[in-house]
PDB file of C-alpha atoms and ligand atoms in Angstrom:
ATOM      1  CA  UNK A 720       9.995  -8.134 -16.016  1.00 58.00           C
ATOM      2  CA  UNK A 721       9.392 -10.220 -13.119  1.00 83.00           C
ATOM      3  CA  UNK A 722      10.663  -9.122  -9.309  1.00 96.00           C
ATOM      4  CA  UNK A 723      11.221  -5.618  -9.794  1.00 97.00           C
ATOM      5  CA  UNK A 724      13.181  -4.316  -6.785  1.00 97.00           C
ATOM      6  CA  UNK A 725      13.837  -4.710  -2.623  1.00 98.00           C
ATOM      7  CA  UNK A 726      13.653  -0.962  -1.230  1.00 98.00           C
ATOM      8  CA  UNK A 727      14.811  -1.211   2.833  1.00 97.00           C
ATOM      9  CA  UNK A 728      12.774   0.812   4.951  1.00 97.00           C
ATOM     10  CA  UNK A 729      14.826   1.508   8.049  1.00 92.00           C
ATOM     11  CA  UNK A 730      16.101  -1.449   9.505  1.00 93.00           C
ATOM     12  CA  UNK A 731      13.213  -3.152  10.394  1.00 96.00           C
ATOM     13  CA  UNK A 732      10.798  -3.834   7.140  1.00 98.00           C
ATOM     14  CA  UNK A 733      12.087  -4.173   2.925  1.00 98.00           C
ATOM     15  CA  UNK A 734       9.198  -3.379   0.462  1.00 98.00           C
ATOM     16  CA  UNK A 735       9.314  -5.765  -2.312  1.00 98.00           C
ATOM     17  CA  UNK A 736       8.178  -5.107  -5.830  1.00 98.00           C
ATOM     18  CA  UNK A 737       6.828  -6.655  -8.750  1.00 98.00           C
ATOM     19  CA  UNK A 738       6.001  -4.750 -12.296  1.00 97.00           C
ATOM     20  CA  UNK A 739       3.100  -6.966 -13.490  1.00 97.00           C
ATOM     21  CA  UNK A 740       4.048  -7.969 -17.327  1.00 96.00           C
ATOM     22  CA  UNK A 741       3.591 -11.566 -18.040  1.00 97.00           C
ATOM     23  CA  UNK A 742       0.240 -12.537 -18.864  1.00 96.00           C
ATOM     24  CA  UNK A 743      -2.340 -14.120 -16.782  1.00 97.00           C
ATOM     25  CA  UNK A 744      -1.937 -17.842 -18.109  1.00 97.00           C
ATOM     26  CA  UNK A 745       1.857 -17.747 -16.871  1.00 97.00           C
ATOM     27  CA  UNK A 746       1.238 -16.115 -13.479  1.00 97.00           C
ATOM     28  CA  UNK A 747      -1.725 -18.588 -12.824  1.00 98.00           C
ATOM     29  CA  UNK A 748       0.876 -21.777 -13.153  1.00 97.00           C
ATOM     30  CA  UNK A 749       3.660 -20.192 -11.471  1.00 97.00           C
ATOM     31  CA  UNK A 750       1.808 -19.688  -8.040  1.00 97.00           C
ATOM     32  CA  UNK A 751       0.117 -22.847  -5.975  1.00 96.00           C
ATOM     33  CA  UNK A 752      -3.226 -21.395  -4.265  1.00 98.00           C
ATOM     34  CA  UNK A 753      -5.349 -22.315  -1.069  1.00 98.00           C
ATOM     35  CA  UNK A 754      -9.005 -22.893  -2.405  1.00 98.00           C
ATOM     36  CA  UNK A 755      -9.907 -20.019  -0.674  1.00 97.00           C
ATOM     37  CA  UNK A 756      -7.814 -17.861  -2.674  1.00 98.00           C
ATOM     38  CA  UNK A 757      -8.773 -19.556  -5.992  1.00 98.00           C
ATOM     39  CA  UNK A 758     -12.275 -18.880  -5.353  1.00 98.00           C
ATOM     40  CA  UNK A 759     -11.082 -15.418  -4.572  1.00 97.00           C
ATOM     41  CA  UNK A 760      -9.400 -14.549  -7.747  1.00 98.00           C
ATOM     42  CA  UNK A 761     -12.659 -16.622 -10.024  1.00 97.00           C
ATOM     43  CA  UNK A 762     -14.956 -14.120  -8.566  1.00 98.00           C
ATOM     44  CA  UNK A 763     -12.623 -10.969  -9.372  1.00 97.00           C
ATOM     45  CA  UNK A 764     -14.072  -9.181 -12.480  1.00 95.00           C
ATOM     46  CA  UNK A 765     -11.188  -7.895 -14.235  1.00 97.00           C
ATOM     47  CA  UNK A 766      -8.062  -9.377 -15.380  1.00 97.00           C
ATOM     48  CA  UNK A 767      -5.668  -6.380 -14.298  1.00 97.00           C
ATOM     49  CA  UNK A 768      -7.279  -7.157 -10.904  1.00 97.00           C
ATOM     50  CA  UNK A 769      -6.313 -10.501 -10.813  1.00 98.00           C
ATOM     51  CA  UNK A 770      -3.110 -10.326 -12.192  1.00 98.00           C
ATOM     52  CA  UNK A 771      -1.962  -7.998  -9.235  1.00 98.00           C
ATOM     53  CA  UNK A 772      -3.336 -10.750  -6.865  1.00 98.00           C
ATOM     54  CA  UNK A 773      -1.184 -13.495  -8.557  1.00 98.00           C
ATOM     55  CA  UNK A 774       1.522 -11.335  -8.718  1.00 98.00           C
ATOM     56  CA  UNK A 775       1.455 -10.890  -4.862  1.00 98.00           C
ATOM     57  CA  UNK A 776       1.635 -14.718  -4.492  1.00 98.00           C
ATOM     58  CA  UNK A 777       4.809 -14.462  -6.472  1.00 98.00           C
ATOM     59  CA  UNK A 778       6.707 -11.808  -4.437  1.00 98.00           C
ATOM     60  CA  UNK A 779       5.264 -14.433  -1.192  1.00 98.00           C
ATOM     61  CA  UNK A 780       7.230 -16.972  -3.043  1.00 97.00           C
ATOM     62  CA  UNK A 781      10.326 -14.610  -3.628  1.00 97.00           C
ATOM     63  CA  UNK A 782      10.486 -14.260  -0.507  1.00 98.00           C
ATOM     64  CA  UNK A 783      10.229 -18.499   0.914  1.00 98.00           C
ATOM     65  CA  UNK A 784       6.524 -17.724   1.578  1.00 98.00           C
ATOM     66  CA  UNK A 785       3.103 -18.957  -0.464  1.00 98.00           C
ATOM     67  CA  UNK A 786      -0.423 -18.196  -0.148  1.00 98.00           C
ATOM     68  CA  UNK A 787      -0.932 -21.058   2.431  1.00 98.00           C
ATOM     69  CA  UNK A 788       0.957 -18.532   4.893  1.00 98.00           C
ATOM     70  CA  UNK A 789      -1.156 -15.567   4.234  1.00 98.00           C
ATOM     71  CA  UNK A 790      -4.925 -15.397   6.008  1.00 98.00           C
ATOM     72  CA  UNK A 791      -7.046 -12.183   6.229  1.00 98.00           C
ATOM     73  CA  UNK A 792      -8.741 -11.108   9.567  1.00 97.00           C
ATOM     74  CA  UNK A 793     -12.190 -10.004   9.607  1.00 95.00           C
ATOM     75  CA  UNK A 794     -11.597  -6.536   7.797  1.00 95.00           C
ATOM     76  CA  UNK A 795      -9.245  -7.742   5.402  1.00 96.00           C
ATOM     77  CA  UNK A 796      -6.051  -7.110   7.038  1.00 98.00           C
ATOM     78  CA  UNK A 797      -3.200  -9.787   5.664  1.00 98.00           C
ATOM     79  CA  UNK A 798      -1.173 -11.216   8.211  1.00 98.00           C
ATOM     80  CA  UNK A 799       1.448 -13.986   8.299  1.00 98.00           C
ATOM     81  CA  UNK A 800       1.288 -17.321  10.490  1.00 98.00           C
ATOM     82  CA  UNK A 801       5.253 -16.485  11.521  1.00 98.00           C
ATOM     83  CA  UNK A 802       4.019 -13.169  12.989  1.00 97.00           C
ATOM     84  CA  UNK A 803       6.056 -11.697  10.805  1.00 98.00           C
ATOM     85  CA  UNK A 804       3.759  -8.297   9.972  1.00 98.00           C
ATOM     86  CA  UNK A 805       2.964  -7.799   6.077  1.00 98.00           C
ATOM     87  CA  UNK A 806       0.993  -4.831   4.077  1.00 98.00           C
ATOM     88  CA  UNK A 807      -0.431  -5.584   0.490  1.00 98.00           C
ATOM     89  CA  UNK A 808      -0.888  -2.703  -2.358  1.00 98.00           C
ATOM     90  CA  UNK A 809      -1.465  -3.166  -5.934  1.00 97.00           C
ATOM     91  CA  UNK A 810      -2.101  -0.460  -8.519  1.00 95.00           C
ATOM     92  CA  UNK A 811      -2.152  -0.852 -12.292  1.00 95.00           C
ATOM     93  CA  UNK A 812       1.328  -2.156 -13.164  1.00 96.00           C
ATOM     94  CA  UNK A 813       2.715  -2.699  -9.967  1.00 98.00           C
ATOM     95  CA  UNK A 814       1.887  -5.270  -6.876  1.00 98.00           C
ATOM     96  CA  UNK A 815       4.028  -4.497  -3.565  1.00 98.00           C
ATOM     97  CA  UNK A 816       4.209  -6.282  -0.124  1.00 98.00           C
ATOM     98  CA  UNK A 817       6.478  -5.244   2.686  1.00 98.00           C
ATOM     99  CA  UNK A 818       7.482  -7.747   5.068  1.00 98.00           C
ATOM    100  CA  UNK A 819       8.510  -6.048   8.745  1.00 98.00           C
ATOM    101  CA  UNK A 820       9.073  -6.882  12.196  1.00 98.00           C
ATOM    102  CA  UNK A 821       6.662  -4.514  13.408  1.00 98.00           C
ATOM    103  CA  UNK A 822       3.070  -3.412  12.768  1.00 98.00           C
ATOM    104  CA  UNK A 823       2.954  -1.657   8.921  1.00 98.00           C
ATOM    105  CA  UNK A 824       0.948   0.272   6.460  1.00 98.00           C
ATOM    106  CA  UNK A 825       2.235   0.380   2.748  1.00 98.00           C
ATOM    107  CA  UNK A 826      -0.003   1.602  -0.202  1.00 98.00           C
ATOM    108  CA  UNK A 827       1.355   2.192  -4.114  1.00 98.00           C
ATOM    109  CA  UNK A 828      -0.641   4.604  -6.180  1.00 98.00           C
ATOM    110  CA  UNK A 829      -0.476   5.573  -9.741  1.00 98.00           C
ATOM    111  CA  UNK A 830       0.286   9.528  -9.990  1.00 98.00           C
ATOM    112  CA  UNK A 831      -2.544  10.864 -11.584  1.00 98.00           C
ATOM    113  CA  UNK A 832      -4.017  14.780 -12.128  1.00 97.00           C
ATOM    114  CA  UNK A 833      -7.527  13.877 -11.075  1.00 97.00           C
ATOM    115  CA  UNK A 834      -5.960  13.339  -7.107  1.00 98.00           C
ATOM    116  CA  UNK A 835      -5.610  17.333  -7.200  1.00 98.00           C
ATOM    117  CA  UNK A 836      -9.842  17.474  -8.168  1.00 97.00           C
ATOM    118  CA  UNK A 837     -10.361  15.080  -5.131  1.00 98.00           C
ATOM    119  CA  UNK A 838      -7.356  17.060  -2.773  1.00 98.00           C
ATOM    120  CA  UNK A 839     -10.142  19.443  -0.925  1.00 97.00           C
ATOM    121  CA  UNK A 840     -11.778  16.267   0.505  1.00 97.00           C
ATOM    122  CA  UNK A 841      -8.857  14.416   1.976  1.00 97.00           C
ATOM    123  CA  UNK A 842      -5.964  16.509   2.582  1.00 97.00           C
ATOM    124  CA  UNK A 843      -4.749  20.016   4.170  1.00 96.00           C
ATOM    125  CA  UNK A 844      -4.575  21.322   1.127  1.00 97.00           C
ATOM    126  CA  UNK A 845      -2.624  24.336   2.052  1.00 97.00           C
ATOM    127  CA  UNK A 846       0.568  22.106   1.653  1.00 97.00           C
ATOM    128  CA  UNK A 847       0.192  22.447  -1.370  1.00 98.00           C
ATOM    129  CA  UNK A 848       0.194  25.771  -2.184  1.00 97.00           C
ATOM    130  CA  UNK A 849       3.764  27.295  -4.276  1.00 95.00           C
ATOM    131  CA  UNK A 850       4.138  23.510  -6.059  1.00 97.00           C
ATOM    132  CA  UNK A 851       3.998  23.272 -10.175  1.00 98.00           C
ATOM    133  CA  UNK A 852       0.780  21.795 -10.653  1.00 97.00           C
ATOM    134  CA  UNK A 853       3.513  18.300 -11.108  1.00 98.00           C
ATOM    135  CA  UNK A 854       4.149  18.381  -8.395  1.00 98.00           C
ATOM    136  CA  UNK A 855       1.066  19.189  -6.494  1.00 98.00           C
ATOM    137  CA  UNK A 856      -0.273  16.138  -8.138  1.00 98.00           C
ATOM    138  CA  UNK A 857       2.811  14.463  -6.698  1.00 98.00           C
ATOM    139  CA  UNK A 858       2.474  15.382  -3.532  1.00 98.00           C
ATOM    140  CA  UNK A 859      -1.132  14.484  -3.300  1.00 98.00           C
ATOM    141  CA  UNK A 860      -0.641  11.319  -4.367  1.00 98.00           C
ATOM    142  CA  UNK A 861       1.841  10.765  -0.982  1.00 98.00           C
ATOM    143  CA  UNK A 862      -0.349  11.875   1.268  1.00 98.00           C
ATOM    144  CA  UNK A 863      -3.179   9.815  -0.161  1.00 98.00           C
ATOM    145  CA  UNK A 864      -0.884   7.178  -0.117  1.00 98.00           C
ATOM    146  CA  UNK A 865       0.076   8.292   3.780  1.00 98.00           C
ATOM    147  CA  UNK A 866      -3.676   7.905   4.581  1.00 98.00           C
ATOM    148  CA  UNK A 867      -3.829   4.336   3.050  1.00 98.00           C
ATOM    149  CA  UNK A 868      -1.044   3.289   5.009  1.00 98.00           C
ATOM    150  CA  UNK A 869      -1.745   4.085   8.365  1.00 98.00           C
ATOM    151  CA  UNK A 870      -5.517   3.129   7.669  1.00 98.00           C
ATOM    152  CA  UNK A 871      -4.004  -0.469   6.496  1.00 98.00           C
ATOM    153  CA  UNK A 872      -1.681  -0.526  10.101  1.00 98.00           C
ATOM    154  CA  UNK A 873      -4.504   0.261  12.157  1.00 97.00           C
ATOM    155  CA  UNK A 874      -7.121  -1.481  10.946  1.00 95.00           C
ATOM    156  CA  UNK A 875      -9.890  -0.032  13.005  1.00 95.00           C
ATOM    157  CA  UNK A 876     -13.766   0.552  11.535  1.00 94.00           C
ATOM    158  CA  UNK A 877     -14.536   4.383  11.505  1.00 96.00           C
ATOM    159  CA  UNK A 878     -11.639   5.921  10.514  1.00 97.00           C
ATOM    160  CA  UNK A 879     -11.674   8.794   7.863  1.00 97.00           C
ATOM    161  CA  UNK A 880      -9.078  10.344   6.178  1.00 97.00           C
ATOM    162  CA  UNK A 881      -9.956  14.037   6.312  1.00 97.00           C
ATOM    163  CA  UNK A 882     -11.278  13.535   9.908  1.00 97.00           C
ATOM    164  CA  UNK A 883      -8.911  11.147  11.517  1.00 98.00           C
ATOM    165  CA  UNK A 884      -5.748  11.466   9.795  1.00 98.00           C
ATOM    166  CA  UNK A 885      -3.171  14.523   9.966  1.00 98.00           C
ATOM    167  CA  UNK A 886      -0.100  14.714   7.797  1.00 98.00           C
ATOM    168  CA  UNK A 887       2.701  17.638   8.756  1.00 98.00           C
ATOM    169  CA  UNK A 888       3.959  19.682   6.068  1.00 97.00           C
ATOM    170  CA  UNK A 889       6.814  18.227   4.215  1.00 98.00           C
ATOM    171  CA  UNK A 890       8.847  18.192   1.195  1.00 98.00           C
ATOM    172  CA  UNK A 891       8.645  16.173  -1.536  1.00 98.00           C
ATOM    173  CA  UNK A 892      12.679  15.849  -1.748  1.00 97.00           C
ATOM    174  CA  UNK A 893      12.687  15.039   2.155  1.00 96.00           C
ATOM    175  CA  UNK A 894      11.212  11.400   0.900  1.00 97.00           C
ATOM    176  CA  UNK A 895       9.808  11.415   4.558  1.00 98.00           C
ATOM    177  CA  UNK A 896       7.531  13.206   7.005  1.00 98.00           C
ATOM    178  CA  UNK A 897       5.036  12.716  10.259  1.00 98.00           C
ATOM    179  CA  UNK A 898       1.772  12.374  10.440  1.00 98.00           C
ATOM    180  CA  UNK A 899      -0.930  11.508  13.505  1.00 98.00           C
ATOM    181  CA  UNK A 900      -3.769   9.817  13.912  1.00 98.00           C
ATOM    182  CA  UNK A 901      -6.940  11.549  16.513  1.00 97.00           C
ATOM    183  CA  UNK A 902      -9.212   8.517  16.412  1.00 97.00           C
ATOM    184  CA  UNK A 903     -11.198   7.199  19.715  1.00 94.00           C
ATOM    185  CA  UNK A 904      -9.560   9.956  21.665  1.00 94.00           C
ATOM    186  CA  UNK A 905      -6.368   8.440  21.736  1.00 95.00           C
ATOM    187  CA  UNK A 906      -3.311  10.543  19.175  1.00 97.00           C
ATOM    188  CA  UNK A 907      -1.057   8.142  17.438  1.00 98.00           C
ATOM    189  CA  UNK A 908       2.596   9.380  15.592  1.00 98.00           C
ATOM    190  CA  UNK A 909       3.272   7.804  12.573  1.00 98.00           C
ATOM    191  CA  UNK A 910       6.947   7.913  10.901  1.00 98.00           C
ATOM    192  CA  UNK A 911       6.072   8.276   7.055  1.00 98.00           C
ATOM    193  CA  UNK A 912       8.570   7.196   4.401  1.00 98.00           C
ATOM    194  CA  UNK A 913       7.995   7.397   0.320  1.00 98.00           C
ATOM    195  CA  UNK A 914       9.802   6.821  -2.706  1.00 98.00           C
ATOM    196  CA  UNK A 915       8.982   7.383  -6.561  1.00 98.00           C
ATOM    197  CA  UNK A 916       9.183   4.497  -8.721  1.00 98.00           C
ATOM    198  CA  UNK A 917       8.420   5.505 -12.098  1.00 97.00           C
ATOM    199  CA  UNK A 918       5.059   7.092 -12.329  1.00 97.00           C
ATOM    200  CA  UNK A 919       4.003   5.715  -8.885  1.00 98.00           C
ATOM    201  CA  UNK A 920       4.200   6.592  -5.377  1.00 98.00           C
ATOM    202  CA  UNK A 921       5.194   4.237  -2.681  1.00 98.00           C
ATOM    203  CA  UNK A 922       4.494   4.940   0.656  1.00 98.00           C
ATOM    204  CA  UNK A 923       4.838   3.250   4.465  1.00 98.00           C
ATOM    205  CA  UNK A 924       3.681   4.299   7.793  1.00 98.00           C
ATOM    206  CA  UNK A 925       5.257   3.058  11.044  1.00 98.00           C
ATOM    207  CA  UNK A 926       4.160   3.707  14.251  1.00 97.00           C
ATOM    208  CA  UNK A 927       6.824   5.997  15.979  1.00 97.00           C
ATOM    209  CA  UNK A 928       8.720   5.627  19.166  1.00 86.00           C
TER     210      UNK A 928
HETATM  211  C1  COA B 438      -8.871  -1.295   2.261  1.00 67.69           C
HETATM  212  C2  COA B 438      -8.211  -0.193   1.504  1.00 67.69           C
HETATM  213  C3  COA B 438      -7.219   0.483   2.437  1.00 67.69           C
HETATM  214  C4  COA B 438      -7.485  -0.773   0.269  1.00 67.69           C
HETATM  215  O1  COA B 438      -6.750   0.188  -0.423  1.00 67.69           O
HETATM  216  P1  COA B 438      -6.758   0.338  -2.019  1.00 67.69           P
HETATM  217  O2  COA B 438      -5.919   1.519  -2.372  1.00 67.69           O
HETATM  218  O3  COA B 438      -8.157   0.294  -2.509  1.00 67.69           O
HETATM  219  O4  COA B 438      -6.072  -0.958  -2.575  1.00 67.69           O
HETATM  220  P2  COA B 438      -4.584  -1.475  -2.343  1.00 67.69           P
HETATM  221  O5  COA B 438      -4.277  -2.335  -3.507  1.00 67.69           O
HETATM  222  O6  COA B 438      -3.621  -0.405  -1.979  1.00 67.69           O
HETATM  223  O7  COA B 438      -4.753  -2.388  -1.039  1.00 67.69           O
HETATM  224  C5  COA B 438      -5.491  -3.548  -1.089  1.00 67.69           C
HETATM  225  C6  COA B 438      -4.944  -4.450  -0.009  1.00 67.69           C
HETATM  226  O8  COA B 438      -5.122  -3.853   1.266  1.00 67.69           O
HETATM  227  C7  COA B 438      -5.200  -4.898   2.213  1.00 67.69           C
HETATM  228  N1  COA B 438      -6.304  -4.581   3.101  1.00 67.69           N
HETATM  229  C8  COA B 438      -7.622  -4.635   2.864  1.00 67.69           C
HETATM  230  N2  COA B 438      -8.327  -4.283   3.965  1.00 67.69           N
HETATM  231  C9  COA B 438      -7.398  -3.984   4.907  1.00 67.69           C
HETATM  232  C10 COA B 438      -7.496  -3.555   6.252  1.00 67.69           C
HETATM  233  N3  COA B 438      -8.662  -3.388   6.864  1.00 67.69           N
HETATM  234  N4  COA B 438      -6.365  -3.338   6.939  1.00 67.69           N
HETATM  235  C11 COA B 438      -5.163  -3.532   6.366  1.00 67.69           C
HETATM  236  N5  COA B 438      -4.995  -3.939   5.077  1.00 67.69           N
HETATM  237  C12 COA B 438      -6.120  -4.168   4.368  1.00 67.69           C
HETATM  238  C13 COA B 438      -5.407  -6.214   1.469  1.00 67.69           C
HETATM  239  O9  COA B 438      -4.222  -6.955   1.530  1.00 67.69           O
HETATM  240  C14 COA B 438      -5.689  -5.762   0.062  1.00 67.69           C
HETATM  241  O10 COA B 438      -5.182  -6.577  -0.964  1.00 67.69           O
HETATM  242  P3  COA B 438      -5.572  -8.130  -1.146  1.00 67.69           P
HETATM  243  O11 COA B 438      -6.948  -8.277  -0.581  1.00 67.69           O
HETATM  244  O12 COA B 438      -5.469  -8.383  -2.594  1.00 67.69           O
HETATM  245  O13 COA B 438      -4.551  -8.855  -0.333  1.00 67.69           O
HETATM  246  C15 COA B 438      -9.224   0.853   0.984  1.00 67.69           C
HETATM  247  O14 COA B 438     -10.035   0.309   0.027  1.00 67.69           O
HETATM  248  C16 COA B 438     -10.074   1.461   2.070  1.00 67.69           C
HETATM  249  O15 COA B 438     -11.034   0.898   2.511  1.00 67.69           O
HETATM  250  N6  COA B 438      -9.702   2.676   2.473  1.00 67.69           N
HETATM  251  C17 COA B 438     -10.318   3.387   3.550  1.00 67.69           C
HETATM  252  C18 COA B 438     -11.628   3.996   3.183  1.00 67.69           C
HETATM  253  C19 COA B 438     -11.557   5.463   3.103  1.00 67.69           C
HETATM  254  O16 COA B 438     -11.563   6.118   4.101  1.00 67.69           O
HETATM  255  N7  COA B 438     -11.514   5.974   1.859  1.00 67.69           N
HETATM  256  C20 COA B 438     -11.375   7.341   1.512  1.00 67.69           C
HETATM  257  C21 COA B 438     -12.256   8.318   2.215  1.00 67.69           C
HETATM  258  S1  COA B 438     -11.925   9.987   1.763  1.00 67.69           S
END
């Protein structure tokens, strides 16, 4: 299957997704590349790797952009010449960007059990507690995914997830929640939004008003 699906968050930024099934022959001739980015995706050691790299060049071009409008600052942030604001996640099957009008995080992660072994070291993990284990591992996932995405907005050196980061208590039906950053003595709010798509979890971070 090639584009996937367009999920609108709020009515500033749409997610765009692609599920990663054609081979890495047809992606290769279907997207034009900047040298920079070819030499990018020679040196990547595995295929899945760089088939969730071509795949982002083809939701770019879904969307009336290419790889010659995407550059990386310093720390590896993607941003578009327009100024539009972008965020970039790829896991297994799936490569996402989100395209918004202001600053964004977005991360997709495969649900797996072995987040719940991990939990203790990146999460409260008393939100948790009274969940089928299905749901723990559910749950988990979003707020590791929450933790991506507001890392990928800010884009500052020295932040850490258990330290740094702060998610509220929420529900996994609410398909939203808060959560703050404490980081250089400043507090942030974020605005948190997630969705399920098959056995992945999607999840954005916008700074709120
Ligand atoms: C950079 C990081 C956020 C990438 O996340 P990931 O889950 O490994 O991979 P994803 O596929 O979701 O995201 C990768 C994309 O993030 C983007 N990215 C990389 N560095 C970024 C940064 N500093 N800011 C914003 N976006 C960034 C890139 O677009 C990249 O894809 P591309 O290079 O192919 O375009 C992650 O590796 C990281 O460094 N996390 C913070 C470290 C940390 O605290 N870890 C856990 C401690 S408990």
């Amino acid at each position: 299957m090639p584009f996937y699906k367009a999920i609108n968050i709020g009515s500033c930024a749409t997610v765009f997704l692609w599920k990663i099934e054609e081979d890495f022959t047809e992606l290769f001739r279907a997207v034009r590349l900047k040298d920079v980015s070819l030499a990018r995706l020679e040196g990547m050691k595995s295929e899945s790797h760089q088939k969730g790299f071509l795949c982002v060049r083809m939701l770019l071009q879904h969307c009336g952009y290419s790889d010659f409008d995407l550059y990386y600052d310093e720390f590896g942030k993607p941003h578009l010449k327009d100024g539009k604001h972008i965020s970039i996640s790829h896991s297994a099957d799936f490569s996402a960007i989100v395209l918004s009008d202001k600053n964004i995080g977005m991360d997709i992660e495969q649900v797996k059990e072995k987040v719940l072994r991990i939990a203790p070291r990146f999460m409260d993990v008393s939100h948790l507690v009274n969940l089928s284990e299905a749901d723990q591992t559910r749950k988990a996932t979003v707020v590791w995914g929450i933790k991506e995405a507001i890392f990928k907005l800010k884009n500052e050196a020295g932040i850490s997830f258990p330290d740094h980061i702060f998610e509220d208590e929420f529900s996994l039906a609410d398909k939203k929640g808060k959560a703050r950053l404490h980081f250089n003595n400043t507090v942030e709010d974020y605005e948190i939004c997630f969705e399920s798509i098959e056995n992945y979890m999607l999840v954005c971070a916008l700074k709120a008003d």
